[in-house]
Tab-separated table of C-alpha atoms in Angstrom:
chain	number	residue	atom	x	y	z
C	1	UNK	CA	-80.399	-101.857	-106.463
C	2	UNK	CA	-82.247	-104.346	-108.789
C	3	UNK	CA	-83.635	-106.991	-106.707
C	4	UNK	CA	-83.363	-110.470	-107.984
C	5	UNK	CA	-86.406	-112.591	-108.395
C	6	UNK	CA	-86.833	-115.434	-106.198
C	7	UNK	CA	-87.140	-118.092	-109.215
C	8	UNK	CA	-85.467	-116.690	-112.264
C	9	UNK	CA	-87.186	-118.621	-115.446
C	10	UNK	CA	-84.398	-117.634	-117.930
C	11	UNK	CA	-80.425	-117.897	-117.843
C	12	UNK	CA	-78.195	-115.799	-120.107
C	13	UNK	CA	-74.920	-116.994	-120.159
C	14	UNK	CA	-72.056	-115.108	-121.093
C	15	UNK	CA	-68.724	-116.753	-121.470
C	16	UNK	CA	-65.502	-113.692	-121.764
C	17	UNK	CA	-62.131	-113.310	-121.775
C	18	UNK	CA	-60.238	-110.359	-121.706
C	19	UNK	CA	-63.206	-107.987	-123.944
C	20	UNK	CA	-64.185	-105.952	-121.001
C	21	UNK	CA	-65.173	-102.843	-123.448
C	22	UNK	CA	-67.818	-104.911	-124.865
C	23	UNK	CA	-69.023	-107.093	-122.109
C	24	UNK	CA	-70.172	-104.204	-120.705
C	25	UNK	CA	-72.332	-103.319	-123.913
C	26	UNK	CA	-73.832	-106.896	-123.468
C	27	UNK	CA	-74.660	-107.317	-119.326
C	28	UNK	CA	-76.645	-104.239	-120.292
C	29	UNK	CA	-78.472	-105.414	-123.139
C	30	UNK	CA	-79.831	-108.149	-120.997
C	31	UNK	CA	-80.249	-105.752	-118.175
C	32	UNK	CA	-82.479	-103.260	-120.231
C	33	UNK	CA	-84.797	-105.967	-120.916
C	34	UNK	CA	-88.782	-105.837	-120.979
C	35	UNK	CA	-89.142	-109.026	-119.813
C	36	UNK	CA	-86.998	-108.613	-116.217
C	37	UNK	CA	-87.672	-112.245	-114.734
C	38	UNK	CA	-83.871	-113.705	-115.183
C	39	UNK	CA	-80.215	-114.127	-113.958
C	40	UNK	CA	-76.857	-113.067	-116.025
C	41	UNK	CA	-74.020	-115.465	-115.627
C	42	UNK	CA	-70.399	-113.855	-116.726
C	43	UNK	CA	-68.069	-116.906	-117.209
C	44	UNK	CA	-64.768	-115.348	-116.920
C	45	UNK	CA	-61.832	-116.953	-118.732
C	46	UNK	CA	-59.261	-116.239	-116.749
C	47	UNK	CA	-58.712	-112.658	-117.786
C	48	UNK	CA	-56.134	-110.649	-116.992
C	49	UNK	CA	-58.226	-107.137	-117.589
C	50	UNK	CA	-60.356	-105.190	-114.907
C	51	UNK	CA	-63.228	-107.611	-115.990
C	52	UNK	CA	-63.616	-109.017	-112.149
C	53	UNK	CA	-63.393	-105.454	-110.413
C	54	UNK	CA	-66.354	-104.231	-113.221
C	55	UNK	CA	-68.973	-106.952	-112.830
C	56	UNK	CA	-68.456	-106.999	-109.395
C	57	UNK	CA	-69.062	-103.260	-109.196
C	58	UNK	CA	-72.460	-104.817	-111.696
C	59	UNK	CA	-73.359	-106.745	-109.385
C	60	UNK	CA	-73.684	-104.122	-106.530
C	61	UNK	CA	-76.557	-101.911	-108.884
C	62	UNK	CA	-78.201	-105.386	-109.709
C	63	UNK	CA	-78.380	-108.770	-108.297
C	64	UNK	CA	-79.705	-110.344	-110.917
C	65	UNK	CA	-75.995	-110.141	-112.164
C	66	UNK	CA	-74.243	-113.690	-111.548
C	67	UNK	CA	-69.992	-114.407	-112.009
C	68	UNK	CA	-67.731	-116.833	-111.635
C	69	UNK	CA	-63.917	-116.731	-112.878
C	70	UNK	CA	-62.048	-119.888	-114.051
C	71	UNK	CA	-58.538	-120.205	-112.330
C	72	UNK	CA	-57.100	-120.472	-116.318
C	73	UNK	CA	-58.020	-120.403	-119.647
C	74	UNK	CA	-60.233	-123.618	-120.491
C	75	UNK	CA	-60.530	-122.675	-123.868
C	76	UNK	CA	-64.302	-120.665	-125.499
C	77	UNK	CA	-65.991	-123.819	-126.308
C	78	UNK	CA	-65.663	-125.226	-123.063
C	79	UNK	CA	-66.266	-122.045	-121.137
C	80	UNK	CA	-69.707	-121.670	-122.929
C	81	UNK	CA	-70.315	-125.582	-122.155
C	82	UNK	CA	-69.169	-125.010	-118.395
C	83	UNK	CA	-72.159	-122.226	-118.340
C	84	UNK	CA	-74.439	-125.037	-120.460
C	85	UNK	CA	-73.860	-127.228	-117.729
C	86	UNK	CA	-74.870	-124.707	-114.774
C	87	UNK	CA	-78.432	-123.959	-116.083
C	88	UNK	CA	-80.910	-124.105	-113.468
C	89	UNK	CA	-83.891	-122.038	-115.377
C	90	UNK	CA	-87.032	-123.635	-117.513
C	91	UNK	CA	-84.720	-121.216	-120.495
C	92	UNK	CA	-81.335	-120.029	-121.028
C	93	UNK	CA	-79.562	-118.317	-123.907
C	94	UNK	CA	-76.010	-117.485	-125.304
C	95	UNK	CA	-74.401	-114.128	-125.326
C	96	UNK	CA	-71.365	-113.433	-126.469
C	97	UNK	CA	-69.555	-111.115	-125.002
C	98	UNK	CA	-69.417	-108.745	-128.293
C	99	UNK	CA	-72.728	-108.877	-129.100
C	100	UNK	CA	-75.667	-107.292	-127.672
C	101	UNK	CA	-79.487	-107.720	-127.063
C	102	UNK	CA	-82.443	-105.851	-128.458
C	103	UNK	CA	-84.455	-104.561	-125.608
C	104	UNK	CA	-87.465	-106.857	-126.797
C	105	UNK	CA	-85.204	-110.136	-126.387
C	106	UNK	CA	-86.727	-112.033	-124.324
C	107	UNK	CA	-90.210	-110.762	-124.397
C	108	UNK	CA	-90.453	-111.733	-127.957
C	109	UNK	CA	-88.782	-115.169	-127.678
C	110	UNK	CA	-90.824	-115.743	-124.295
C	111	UNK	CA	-94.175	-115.203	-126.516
C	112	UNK	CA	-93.127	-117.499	-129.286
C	113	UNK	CA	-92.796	-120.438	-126.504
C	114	UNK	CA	-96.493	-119.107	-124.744
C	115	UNK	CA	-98.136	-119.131	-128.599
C	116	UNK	CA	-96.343	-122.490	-129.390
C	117	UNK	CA	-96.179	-124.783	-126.242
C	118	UNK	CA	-94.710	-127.621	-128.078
C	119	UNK	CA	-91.478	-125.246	-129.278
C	120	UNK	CA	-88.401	-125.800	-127.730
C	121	UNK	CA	-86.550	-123.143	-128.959
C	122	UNK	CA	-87.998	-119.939	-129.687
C	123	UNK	CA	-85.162	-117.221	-131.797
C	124	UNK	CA	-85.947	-113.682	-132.988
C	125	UNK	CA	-84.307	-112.297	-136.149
C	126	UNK	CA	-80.426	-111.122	-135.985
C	127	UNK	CA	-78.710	-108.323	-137.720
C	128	UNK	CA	-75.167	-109.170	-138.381
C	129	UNK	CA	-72.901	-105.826	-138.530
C	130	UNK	CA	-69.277	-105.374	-139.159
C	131	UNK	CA	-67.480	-103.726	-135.326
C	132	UNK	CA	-67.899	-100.626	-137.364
C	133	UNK	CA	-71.617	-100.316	-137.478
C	134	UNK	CA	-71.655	-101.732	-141.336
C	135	UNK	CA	-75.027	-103.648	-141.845
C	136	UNK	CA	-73.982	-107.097	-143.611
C	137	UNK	CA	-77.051	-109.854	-143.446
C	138	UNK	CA	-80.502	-110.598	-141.573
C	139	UNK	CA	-80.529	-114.396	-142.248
C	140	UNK	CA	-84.451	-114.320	-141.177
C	141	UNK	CA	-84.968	-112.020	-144.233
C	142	UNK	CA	-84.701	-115.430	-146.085
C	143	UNK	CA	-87.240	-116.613	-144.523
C	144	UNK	CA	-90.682	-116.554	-146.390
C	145	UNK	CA	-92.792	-117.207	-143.075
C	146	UNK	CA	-92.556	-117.489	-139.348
C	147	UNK	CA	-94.039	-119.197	-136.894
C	148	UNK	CA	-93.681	-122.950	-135.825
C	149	UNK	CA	-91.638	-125.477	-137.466
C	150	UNK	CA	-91.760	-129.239	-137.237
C	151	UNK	CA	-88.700	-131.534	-138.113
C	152	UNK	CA	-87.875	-132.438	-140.424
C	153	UNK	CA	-89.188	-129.231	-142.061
C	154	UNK	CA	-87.630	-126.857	-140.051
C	155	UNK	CA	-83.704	-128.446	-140.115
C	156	UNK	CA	-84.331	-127.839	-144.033
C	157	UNK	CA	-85.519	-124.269	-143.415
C	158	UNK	CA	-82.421	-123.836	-141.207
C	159	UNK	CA	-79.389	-124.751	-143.827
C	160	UNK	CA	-77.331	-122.569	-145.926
C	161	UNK	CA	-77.648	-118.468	-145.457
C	162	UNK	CA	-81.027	-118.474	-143.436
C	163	UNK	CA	-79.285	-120.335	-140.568
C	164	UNK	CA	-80.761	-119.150	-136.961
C	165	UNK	CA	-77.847	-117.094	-134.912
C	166	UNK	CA	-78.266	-118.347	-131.589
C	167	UNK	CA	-77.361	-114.931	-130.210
C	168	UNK	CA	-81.125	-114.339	-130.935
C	169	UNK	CA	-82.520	-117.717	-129.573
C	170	UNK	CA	-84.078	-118.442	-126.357
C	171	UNK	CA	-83.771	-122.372	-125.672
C	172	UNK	CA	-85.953	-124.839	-123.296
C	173	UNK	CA	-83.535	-126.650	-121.004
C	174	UNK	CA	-84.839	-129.743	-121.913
C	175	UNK	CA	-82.885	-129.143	-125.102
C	176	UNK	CA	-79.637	-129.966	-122.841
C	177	UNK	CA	-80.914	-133.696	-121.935
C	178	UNK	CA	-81.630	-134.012	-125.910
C	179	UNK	CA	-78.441	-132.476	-126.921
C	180	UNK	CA	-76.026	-133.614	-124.520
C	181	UNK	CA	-74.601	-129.955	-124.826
C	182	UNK	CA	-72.228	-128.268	-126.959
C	183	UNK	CA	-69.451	-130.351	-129.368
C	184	UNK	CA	-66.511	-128.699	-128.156
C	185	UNK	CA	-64.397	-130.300	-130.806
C	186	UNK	CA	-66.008	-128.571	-133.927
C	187	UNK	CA	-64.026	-125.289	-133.654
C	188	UNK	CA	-65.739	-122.203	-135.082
C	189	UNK	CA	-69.134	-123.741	-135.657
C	190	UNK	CA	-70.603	-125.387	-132.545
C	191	UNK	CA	-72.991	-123.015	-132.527
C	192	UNK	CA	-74.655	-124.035	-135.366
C	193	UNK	CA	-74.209	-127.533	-134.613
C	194	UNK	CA	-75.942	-127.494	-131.205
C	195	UNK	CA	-78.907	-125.839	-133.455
C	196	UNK	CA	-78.997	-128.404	-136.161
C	197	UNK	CA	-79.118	-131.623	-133.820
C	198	UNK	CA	-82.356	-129.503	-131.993
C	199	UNK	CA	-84.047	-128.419	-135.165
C	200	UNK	CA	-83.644	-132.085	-136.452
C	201	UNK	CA	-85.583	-133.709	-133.812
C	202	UNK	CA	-87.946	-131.409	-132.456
C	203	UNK	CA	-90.169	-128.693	-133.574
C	204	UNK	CA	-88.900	-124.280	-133.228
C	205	UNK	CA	-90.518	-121.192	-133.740
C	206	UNK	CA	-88.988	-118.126	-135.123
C	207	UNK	CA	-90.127	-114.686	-135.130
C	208	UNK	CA	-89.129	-111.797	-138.036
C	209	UNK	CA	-89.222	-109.098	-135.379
C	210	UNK	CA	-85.299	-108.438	-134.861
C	211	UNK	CA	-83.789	-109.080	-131.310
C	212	UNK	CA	-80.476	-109.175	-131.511
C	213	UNK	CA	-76.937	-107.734	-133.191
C	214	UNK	CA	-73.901	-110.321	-133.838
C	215	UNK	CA	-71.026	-108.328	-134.094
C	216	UNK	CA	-68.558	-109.829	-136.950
C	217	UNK	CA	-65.103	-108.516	-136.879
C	218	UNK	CA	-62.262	-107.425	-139.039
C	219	UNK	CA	-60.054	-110.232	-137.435
């Protein structure tokens, strides 16, 4: 077994429901990490697949593997604010439950915050792919330098195609108290909301180096 560290620093959450095939492709992602100092959290909509019996079997191999189930479906935006709300790490990420990690995730991110104290989010570079494998975009291919941004510079750097993909962004927690959390409300983009109203007010730094695949489907 994988033995749990006494004081996690970082959080991935990972809200599901009913997508066992690939949550298992993304608790490993974060458990083949370089950088081995965090905690998993599976927020389980209420599904109605094997997904309990599987991370519980998880959890046996490695501790570091966290789960709670919902009694019924709250609905995605408010299952990945319920895990928001839970952090208890100096860092947390997304992860959802179809996409996957890089194995230099969080060592990367982690050395963006060490190089640039005042950052208080820290995101690698993304490949989007189609479920079939099909590349499609890299928005930090835009990009024409990396490093650290200060507002409002960096909100500007952040709009139309070269938007960060939080799959491959490593928050502070602070960025809760400044955020107030997620916008349930805006369906299909609260992602990039929660980005905007950080990159607007305080200063990010972004590294080229990719660190993540968002998996766009078909449907």
């Amino acid at each position: 077994m994988v033995e749990k560290k006494s004081n996690p620093e970082i959080t991935v959450i990972i809200p599901t429901r009913n997508r066992l095939h690939y949550l298992k492709r993304a608790v490993g992602s974060v458990l083949c990490q370089t950088f081995t100092n965090f905690k998993v959290c599976v927020y389980d909509n209420a599904s109605s697949d094997a997904t309990k019996s599987t991370v519980h079997e998880i959890m046996k191999k490695d501790n570091r593997v966290y789960y709670h189930c919902h009694e019924q479906n709250i609905g995605a935006g408010r299952n990945f604010q319920y895990g928001l709300m839970q952090v208890d790490t100096p860092f947390f990420s997304f992860l959802s439950d179809d996409d996957f990690l890089l194995p230099n995730f969080l060592k990367t991110t982690m050395s963006g915050f060490i190089n640039n104290p005042s950052a208080l989010f820290s995101a690698g570079s993304v490949v989007t792919m189609t479920d079939k494998g099909e590349i499609l975009y890299e928005p930090f291919s835009l990009w024409e330098k990396e490093g650290l941004f200060l507002p409002p510079e960096g909100l500007l750097e952040t709009l139309g195609e070269k938007y960060p993909i939080w799959t491959g962004i490593l928050f502070r927690k602070e960025v809760i108290d400044i955020t107030g959390g997620l916008d349930v409300e805006i369906v299909g983009a609260a992602d990039l909301d929660f980005v905007y109203r950080i990159s607007v007010k305080v200063p990010f730094v972004i590294s080229k180096k990719p660190v993540a695949v968002c998996v766009n489907h078909a449907t």
